[in-house]
GROMACS .gro file of N, CA and C in nm:
model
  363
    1UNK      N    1   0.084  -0.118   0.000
    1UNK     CA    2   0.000   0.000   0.000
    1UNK      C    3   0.088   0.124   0.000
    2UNK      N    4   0.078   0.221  -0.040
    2UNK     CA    5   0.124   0.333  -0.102
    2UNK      C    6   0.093   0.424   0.049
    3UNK      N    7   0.252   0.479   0.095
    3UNK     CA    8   0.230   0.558   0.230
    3UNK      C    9   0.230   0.701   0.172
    4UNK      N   10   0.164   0.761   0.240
    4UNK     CA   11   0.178   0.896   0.222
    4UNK      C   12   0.170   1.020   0.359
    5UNK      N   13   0.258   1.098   0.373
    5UNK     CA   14   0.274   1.144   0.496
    5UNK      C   15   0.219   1.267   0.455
    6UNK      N   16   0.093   1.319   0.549
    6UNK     CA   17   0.039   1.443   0.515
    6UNK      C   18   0.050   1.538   0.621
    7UNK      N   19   0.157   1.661   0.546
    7UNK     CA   20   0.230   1.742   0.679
    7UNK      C   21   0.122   1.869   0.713
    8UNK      N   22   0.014   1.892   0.801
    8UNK     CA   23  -0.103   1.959   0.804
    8UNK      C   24  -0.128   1.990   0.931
    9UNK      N   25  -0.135   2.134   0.959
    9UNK     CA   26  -0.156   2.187   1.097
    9UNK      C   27  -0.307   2.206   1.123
   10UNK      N   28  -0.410   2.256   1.010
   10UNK     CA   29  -0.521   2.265   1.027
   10UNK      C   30  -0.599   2.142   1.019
   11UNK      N   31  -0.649   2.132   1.148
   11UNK     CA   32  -0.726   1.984   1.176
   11UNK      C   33  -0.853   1.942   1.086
   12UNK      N   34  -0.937   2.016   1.038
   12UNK     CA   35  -1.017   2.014   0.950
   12UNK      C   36  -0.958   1.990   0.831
   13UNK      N   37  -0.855   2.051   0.763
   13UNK     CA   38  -0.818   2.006   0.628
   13UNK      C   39  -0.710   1.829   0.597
   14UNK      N   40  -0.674   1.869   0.784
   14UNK     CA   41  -0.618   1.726   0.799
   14UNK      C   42  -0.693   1.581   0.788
   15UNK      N   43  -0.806   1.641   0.897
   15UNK     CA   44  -0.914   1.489   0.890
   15UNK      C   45  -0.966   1.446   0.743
   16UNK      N   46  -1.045   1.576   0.693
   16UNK     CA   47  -1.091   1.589   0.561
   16UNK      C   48  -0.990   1.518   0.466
   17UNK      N   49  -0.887   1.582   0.435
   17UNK     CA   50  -0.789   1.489   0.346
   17UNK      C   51  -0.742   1.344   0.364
   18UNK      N   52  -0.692   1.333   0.503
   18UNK     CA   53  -0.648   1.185   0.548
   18UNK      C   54  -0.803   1.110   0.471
   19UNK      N   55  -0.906   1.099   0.579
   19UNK     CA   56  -0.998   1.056   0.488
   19UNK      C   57  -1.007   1.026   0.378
   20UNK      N   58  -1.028   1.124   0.286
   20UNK     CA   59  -1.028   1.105   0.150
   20UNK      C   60  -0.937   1.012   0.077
   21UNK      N   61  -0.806   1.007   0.097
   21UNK     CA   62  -0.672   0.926   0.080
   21UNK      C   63  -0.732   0.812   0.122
   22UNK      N   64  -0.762   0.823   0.242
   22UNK     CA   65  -0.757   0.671   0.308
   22UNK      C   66  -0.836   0.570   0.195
   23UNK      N   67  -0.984   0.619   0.174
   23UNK     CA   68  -1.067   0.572   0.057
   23UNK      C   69  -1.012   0.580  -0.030
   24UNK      N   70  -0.947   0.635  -0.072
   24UNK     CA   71  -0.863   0.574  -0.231
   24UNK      C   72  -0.796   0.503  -0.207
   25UNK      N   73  -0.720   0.450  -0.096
   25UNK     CA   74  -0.664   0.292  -0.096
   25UNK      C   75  -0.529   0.380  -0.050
   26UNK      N   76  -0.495   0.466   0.049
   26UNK     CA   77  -0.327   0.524   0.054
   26UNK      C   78  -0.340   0.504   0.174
   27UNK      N   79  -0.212   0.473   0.260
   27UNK     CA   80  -0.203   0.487   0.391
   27UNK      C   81  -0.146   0.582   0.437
   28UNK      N   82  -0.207   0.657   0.501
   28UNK     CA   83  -0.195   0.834   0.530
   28UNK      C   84  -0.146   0.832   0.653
   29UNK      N   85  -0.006   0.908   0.691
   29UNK     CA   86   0.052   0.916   0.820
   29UNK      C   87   0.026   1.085   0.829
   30UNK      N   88   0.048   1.124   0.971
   30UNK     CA   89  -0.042   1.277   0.972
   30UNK      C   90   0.108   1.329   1.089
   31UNK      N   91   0.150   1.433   1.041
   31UNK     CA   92   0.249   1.555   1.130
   31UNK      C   93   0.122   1.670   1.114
   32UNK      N   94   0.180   1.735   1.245
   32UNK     CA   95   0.097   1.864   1.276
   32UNK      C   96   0.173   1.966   1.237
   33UNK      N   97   0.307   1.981   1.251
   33UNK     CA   98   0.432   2.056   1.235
   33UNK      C   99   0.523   2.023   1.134
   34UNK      N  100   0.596   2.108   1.076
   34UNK     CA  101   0.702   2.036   0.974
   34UNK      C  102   0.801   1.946   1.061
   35UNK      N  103   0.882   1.998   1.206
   35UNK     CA  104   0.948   1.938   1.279
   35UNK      C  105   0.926   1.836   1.282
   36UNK      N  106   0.762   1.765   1.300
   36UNK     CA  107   0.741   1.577   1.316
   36UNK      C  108   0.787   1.591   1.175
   37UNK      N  109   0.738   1.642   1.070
   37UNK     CA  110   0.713   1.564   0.918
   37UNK      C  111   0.856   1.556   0.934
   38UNK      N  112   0.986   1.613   0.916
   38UNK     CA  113   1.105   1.602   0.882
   38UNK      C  114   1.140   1.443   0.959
   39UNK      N  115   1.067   1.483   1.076
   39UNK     CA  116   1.120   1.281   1.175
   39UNK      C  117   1.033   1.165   1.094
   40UNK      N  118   0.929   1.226   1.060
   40UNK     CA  119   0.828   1.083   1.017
   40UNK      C  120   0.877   1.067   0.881
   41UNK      N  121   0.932   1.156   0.800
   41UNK     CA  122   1.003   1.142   0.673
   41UNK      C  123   1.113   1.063   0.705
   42UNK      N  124   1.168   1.073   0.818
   42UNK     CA  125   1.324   0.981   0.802
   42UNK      C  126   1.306   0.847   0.901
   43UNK      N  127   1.172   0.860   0.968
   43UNK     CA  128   1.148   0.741   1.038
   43UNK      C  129   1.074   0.636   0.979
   44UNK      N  130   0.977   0.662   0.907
   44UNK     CA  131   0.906   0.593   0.852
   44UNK      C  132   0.884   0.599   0.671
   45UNK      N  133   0.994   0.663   0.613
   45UNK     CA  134   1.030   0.630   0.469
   45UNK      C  135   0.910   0.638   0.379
   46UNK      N  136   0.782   0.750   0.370
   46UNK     CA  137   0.677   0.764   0.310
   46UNK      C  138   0.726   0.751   0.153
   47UNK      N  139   0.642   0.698   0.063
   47UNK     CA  140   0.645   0.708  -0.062
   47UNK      C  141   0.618   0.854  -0.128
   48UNK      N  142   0.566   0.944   0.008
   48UNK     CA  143   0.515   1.082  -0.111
   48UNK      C  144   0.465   1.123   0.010
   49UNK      N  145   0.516   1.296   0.039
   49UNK     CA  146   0.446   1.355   0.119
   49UNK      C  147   0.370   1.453   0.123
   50UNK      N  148   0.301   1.529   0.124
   50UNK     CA  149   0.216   1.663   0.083
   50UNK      C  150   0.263   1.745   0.200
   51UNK      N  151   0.284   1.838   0.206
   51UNK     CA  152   0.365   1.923   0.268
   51UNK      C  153   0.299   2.069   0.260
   52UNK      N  154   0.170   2.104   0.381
   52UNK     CA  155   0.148   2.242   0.390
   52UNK      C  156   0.267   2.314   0.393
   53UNK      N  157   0.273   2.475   0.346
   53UNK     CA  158   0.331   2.565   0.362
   53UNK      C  159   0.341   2.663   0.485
   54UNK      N  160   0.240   2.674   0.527
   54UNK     CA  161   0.238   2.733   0.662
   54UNK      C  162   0.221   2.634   0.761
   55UNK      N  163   0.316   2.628   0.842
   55UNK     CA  164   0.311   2.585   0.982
   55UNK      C  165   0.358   2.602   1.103
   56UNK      N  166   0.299   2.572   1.201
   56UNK     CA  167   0.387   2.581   1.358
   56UNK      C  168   0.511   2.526   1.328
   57UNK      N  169   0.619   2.587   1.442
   57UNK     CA  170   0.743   2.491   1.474
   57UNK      C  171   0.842   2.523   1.343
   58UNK      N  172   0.804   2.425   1.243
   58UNK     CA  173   0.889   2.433   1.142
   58UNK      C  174   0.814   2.464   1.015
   59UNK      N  175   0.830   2.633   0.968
   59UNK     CA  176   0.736   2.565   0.818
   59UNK      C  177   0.806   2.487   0.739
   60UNK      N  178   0.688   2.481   0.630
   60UNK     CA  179   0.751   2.393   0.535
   60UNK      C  180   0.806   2.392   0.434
   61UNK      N  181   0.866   2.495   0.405
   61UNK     CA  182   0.976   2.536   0.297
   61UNK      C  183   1.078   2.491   0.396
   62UNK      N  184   1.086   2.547   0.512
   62UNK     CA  185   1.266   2.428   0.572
   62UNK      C  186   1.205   2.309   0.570
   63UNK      N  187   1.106   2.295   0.626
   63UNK     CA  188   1.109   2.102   0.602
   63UNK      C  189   1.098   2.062   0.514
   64UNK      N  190   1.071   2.107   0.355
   64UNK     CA  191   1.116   2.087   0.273
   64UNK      C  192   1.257   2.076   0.288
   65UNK      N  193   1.344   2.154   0.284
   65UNK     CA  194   1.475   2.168   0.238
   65UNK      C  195   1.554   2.102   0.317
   66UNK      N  196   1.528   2.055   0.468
   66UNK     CA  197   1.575   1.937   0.534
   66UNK      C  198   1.558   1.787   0.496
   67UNK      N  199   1.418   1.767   0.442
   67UNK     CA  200   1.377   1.634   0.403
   67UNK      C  201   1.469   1.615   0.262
   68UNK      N  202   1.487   1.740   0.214
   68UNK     CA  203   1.570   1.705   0.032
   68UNK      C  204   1.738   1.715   0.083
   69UNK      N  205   1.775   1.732   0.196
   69UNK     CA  206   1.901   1.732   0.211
   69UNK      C  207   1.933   1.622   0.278
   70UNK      N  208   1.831   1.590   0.340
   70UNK     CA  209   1.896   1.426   0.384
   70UNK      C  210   1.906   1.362   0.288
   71UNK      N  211   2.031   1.238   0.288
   71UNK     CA  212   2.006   1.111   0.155
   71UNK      C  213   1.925   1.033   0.222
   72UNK      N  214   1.903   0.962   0.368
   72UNK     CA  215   1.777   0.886   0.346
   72UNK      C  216   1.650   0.972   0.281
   73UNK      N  217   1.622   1.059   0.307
   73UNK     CA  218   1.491   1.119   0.300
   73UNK      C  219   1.460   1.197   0.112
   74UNK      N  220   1.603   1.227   0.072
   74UNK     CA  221   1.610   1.349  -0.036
   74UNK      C  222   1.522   1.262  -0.151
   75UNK      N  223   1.502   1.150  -0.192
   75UNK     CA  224   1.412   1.083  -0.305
   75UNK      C  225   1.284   1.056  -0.312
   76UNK      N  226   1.221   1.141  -0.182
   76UNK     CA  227   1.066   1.099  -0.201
   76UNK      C  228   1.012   1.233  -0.183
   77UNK      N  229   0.940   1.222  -0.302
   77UNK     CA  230   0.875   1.305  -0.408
   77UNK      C  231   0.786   1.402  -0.297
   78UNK      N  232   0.776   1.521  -0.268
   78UNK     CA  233   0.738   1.614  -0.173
   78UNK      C  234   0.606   1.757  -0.307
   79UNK      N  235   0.452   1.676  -0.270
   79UNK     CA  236   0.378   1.806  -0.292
   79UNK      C  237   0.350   1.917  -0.215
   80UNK      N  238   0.364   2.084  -0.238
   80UNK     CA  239   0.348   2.161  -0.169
   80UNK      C  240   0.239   2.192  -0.196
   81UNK      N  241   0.102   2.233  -0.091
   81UNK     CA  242   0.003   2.209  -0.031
   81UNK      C  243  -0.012   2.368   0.023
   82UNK      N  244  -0.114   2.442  -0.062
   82UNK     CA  245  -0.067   2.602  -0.012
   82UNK      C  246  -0.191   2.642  -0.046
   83UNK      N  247  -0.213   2.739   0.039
   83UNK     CA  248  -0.348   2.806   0.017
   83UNK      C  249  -0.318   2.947  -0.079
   84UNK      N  250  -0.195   2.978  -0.079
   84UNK     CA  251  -0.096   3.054  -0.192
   84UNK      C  252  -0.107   2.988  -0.304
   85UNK      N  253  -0.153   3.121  -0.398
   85UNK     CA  254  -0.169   3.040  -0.521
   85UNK      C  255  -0.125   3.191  -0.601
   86UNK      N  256  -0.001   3.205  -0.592
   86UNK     CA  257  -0.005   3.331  -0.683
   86UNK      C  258   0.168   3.244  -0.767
   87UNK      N  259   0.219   3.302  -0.871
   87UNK     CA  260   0.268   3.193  -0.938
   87UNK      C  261   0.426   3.215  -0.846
   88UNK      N  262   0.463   3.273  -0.808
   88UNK     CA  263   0.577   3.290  -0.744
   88UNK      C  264   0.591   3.193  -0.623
   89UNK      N  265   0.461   3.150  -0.526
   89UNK     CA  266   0.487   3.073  -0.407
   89UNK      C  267   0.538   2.912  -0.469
   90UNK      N  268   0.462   2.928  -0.630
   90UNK     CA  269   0.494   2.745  -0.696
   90UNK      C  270   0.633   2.787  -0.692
   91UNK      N  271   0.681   2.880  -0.773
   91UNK     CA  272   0.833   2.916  -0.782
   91UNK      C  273   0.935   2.883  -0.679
   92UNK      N  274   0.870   2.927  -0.526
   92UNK     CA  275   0.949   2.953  -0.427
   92UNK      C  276   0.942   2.780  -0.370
   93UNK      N  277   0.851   2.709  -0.385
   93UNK     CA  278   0.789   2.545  -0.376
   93UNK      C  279   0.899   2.494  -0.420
   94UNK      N  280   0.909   2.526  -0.538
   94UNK     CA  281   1.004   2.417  -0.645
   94UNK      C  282   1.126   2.417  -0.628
   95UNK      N  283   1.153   2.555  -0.568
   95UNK     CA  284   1.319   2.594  -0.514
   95UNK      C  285   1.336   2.532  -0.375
   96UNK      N  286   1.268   2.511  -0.344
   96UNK     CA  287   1.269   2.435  -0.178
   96UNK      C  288   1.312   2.311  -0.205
   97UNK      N  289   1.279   2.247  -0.288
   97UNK     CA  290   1.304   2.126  -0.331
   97UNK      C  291   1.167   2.043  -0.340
   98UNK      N  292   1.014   2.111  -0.315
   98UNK     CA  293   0.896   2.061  -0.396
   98UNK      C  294   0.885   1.975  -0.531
   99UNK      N  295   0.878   1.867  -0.564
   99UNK     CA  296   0.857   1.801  -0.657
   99UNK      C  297   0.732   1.864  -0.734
  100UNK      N  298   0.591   1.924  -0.660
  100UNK     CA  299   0.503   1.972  -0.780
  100UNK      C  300   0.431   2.037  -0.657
  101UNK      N  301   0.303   2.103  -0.689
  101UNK     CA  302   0.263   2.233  -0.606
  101UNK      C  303   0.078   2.217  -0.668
  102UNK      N  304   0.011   2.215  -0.517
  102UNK     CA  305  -0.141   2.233  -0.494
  102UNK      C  306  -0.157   2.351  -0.458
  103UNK      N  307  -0.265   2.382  -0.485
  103UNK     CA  308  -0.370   2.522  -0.419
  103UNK      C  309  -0.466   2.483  -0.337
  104UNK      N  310  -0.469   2.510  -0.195
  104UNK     CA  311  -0.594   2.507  -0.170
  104UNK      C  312  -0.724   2.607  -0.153
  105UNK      N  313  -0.849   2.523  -0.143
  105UNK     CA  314  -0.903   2.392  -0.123
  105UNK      C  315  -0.868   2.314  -0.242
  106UNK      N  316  -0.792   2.162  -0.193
  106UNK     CA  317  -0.740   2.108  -0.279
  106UNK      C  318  -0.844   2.046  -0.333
  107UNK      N  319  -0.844   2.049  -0.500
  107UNK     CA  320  -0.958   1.930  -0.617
  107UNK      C  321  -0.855   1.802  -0.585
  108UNK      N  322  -0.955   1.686  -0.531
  108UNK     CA  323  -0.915   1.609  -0.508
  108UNK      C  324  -0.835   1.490  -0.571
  109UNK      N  325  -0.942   1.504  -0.712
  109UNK     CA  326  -0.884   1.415  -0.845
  109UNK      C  327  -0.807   1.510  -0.909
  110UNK      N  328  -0.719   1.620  -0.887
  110UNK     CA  329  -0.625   1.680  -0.935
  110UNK      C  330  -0.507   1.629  -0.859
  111UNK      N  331  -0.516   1.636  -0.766
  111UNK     CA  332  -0.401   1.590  -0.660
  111UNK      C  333  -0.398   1.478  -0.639
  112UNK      N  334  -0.467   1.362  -0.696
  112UNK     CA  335  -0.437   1.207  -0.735
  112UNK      C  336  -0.357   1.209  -0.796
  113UNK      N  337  -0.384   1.258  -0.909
  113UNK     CA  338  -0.315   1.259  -1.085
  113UNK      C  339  -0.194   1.285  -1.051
  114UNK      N  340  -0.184   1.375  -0.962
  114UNK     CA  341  -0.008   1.376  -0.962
  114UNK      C  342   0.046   1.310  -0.897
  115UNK      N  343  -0.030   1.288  -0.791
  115UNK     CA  344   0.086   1.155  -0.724
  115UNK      C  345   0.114   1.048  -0.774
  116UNK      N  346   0.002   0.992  -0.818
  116UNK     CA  347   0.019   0.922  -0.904
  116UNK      C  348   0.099   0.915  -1.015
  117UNK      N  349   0.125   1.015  -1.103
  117UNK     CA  350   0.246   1.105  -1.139
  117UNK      C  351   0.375   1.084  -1.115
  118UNK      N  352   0.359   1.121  -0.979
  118UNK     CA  353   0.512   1.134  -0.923
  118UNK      C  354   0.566   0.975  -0.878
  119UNK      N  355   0.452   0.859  -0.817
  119UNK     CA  356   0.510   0.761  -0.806
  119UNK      C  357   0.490   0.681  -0.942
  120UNK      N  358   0.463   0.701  -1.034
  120UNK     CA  359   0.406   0.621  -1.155
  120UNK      C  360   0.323   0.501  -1.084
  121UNK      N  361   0.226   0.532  -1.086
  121UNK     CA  362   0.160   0.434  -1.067
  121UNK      C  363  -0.013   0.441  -1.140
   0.00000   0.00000   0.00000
């Protein structure tokens, strides 16, 4: 089964999404902070993580750029997850070391397609 670590401080968009994943068949691990996501990225080796932009503790442009600088961690494919949607935050995403970039409220079968995408599957 296909893990996916969803890095999400707002509890509503957290439950809401995990959910949704879960029914499509993904096994959804949940950080509140980038700080867990950077540990659950190197503890538990997710296939693909979605990675809010704003967060407590650590955002997630450094936990981006920690998760892509580790070698255990630097090969799994990281979506940025932003309620920023102006074209410069994808810009600033991709330079973090973001593999590809959501808007939210995320379309759900948009943000399949790419993971799916990103792991070929």
């Amino acid at each position: 089964m296909t893990k996916i670590l969803l890095v999400e401080d707002n509890e509503m968009n957290r439950d809401m999404l995990s959910r949704r994943l879960s029914r499509r068949g993904f096994d959804v691990l949940i950080a509140e902070n980038g700080k867990v996501g950077v540990e659950l990225a190197e503890s538990q080796k997710p296939d693909l993580i979605l990675m809010d932009m704003s967060l407590p503790v650590m955002d997630g442009w450094e936990a981006t750029r920690r998760i892509k600088a580790n070698p255990l961690t630097s090969g799994i494919p990281v979506i940025a997850l932003t309620a920023h949607a102006m074209a410069s935050d994808r810009e600033m995403a991709l330079e973090a070391g973001c593999d590809d970039y959501d808007s939210k409220p995320v379309d759900l079968p948009q943000l399949v397609r790419k993971i799916e995408q990103l792991l070929a599957i």
